[in-house]
PDB file of C-alpha atoms and ligand atoms in Angstrom:
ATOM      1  CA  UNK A 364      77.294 101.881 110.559  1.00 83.00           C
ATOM      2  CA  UNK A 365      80.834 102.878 112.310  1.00 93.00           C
ATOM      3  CA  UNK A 366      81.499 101.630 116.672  1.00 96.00           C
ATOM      4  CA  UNK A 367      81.762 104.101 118.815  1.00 97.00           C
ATOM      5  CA  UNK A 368      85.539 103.610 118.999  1.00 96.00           C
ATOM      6  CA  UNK A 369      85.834 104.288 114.994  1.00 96.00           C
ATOM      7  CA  UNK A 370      83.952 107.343 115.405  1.00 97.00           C
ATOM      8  CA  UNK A 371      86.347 108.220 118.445  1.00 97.00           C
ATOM      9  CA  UNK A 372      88.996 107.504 116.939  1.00 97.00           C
ATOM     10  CA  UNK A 373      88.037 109.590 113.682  1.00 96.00           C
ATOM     11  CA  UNK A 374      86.749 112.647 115.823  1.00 97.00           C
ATOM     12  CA  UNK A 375      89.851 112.317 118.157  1.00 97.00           C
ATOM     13  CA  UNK A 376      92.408 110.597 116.310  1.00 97.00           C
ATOM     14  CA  UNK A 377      95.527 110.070 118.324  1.00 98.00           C
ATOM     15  CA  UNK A 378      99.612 110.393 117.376  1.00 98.00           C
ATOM     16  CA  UNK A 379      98.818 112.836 114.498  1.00 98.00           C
ATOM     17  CA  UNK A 380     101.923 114.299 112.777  1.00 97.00           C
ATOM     18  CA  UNK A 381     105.485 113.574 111.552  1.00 97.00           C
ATOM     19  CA  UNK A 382     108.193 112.740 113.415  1.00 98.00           C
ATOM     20  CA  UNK A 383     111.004 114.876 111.765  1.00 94.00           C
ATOM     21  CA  UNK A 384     113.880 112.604 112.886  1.00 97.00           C
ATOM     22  CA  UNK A 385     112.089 109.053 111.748  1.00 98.00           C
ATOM     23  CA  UNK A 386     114.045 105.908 112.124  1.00 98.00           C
ATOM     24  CA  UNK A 387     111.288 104.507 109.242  1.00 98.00           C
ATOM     25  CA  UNK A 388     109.109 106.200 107.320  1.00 98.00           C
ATOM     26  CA  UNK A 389     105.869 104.475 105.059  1.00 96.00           C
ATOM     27  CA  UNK A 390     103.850 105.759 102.367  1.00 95.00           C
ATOM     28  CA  UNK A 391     101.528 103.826 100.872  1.00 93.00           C
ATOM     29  CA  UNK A 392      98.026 104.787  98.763  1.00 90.00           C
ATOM     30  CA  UNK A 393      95.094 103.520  97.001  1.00 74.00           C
ATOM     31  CA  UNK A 394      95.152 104.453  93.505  1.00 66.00           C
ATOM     32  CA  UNK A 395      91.600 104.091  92.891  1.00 67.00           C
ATOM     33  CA  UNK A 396      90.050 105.940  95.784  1.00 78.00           C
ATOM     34  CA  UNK A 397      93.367 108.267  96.031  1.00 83.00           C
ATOM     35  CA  UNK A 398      93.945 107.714  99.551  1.00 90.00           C
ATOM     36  CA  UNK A 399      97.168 108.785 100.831  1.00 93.00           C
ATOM     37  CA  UNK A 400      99.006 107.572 104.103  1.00 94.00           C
ATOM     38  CA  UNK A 401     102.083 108.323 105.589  1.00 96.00           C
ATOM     39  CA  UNK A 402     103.832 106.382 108.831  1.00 97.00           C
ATOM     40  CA  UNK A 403     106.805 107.082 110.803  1.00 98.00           C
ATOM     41  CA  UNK A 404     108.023 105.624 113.406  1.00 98.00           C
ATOM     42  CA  UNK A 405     111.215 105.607 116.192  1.00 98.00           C
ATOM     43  CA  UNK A 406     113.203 102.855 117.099  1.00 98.00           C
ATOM     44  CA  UNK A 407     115.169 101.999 120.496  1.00 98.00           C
ATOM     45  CA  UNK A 408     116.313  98.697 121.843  1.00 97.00           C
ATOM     46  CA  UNK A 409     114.384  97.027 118.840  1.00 96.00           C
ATOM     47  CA  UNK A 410     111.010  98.683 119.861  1.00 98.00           C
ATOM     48  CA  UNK A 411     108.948 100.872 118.020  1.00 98.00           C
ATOM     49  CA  UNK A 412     108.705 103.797 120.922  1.00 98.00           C
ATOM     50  CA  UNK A 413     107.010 106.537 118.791  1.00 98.00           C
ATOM     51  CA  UNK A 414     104.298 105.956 115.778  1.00 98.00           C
ATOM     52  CA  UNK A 415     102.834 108.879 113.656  1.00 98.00           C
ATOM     53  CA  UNK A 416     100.852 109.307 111.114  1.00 98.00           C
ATOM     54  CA  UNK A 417      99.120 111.679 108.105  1.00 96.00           C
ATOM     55  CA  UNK A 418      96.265 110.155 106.324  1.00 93.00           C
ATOM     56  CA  UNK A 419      94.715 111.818 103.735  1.00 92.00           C
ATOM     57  CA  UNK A 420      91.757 109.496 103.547  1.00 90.00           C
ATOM     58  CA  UNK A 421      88.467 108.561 103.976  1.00 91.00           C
ATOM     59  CA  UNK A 422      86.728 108.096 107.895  1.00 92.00           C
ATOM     60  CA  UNK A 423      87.643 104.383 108.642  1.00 92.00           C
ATOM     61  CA  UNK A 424      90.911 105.347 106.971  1.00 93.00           C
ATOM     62  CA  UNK A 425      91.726 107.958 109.471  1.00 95.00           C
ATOM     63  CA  UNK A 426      90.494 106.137 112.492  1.00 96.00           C
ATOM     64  CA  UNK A 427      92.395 102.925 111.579  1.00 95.00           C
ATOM     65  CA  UNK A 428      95.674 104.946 111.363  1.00 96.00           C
ATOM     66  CA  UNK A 429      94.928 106.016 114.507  1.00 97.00           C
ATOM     67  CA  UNK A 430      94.198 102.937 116.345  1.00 97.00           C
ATOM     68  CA  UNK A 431      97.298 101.098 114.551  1.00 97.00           C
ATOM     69  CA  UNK A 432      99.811 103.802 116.366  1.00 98.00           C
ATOM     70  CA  UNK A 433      98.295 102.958 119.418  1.00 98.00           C
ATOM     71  CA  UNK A 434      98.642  99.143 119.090  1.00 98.00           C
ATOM     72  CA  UNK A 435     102.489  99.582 117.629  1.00 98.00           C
ATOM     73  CA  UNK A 436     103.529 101.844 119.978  1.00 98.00           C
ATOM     74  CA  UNK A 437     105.679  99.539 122.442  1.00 98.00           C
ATOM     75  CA  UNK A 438     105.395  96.229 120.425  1.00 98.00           C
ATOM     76  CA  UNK A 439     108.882  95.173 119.082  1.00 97.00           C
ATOM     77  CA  UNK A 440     109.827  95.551 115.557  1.00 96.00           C
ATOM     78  CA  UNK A 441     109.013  91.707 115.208  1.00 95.00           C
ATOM     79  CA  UNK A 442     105.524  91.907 116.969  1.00 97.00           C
ATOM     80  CA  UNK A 443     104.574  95.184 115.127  1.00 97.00           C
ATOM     81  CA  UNK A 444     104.902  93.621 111.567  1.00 96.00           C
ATOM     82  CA  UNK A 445     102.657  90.792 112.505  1.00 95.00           C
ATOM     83  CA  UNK A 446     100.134  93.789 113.055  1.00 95.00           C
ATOM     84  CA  UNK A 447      97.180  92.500 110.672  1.00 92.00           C
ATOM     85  CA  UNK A 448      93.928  95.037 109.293  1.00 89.00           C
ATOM     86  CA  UNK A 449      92.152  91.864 110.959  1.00 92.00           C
ATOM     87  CA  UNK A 450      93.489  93.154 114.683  1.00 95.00           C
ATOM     88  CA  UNK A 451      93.335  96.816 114.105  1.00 95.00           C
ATOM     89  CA  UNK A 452      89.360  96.650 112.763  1.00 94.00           C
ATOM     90  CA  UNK A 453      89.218  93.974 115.540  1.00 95.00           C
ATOM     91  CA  UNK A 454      90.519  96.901 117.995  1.00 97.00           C
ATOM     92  CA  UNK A 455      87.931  98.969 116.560  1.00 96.00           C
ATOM     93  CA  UNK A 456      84.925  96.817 117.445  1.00 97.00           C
ATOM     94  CA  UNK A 457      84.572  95.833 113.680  1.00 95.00           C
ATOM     95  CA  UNK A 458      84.472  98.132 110.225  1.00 93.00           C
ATOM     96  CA  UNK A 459      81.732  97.280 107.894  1.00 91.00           C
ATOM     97  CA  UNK A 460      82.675  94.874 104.966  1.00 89.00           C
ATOM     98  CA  UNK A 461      82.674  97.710 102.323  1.00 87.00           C
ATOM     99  CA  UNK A 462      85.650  99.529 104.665  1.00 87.00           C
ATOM    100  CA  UNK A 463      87.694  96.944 105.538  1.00 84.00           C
ATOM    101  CA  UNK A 464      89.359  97.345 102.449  1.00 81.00           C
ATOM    102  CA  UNK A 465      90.651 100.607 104.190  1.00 84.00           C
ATOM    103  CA  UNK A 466      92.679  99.374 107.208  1.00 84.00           C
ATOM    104  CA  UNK A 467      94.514  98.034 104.632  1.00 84.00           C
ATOM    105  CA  UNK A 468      96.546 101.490 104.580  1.00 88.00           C
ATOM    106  CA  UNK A 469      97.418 101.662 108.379  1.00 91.00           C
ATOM    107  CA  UNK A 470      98.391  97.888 108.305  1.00 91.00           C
ATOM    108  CA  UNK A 471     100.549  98.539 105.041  1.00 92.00           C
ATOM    109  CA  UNK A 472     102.105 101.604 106.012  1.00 94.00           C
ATOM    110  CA  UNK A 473     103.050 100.499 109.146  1.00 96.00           C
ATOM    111  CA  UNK A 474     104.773  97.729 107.983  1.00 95.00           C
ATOM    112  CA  UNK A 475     106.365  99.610 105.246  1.00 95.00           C
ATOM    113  CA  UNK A 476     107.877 102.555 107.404  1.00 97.00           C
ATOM    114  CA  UNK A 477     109.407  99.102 109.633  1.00 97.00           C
ATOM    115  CA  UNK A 478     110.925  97.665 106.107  1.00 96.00           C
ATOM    116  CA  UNK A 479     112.380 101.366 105.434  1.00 97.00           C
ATOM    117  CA  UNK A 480     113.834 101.300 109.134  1.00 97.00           C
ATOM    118  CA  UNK A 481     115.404  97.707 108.398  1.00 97.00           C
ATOM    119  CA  UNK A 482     116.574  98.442 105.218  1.00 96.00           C
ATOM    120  CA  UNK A 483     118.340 101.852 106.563  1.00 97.00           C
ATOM    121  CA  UNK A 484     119.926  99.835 109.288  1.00 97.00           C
ATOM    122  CA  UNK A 485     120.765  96.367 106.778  1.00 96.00           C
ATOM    123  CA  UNK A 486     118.990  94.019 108.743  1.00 94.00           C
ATOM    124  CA  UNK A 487     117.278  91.421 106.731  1.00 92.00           C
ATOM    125  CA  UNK A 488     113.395  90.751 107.203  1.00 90.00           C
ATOM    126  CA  UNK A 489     112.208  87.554 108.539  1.00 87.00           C
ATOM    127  CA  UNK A 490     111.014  85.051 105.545  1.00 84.00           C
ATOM    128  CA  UNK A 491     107.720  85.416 106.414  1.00 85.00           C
ATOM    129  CA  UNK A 492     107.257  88.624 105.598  1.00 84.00           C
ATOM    130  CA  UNK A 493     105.696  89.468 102.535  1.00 72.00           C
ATOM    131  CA  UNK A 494     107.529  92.436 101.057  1.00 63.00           C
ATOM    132  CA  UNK A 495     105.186  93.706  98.531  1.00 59.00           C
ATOM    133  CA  UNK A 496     102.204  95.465 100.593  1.00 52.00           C
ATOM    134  CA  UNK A 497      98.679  93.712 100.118  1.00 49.00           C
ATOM    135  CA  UNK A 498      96.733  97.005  99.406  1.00 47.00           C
ATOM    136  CA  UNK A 499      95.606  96.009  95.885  1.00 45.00           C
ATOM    137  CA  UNK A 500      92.129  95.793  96.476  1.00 47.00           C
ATOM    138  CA  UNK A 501      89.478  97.965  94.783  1.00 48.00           C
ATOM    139  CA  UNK A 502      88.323 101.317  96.546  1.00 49.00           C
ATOM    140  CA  UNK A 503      84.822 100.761  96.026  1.00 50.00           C
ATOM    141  CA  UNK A 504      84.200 103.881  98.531  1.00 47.00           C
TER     142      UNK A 504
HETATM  143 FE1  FES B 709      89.860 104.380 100.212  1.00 66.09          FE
HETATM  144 FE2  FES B 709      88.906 104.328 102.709  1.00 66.09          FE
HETATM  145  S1  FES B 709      90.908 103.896 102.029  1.00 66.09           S
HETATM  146  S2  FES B 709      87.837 104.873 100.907  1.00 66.09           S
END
């Protein structure tokens, strides 16, 4: 059912944690499934040089939050909030259809701990991003 990189990245995920002096922090959830995420990241020079997370959550969950730190870690702030779920279950060699719903959390949370960071620091989002997060599907776990 999982790739071999979810269930890596489940067994082993990486950048576990809090950051206690975050530049941006994110928490999003899933009210129906009561999944619980938390993001934080560092800023320098515009770029996102450290990514955490805690996910209380399911598998894919977990190993999605995993995999998103890796792909943020680097990226600018402008670059990391065109992250989509699309490229981090892309990353992953694929979730099944019935999960995809949960890289929702990694892709939200991410992009909310970057909207925390902006807002902290007054600089105004680009139009195109959409402010509310897009994790409003069902949980059907
Ligand atoms: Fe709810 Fe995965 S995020 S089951």
């Amino acid at each position: 059912m999982y790739s071999q990189k979810v269930m890596d990245h489940f067994r082993h995920p990486r950048n576990v944690g809090e950051i206690k002096d975050a530049d941006g922090i994110g928490k999003v959830g899933n009210p129906v499934c009561g999944d619980l995420m938390w993001i934080f990241i560092k800023v320098k020079d515009n770029k996102l040089v450290d990514v955490k997370f805690k996910t209380f959550g399911c598998g894919a969950a977990i190993a999605t939050s995993s995999m998103i730190t890796e792909i943020a870690i680097g990226k600018t702030i402008e670059e990391a909030l065109r992250i989509t779920r699309q490229n981090v279950a892309d990353a992953l060699d694929g979730l099944p259809p019935i999960k995809m719903h949960c890289s929702n959390l990694a892709a939200d949370g991410l992009k909310a701990a970057i909207l925390d960071y902006m807002k902290k620091n007054n600089i105004t989002p680009p139009d195109w991003v959409k402010i509310e997060p897009e994790h409003e599907e069902k949980c059907d776990v």
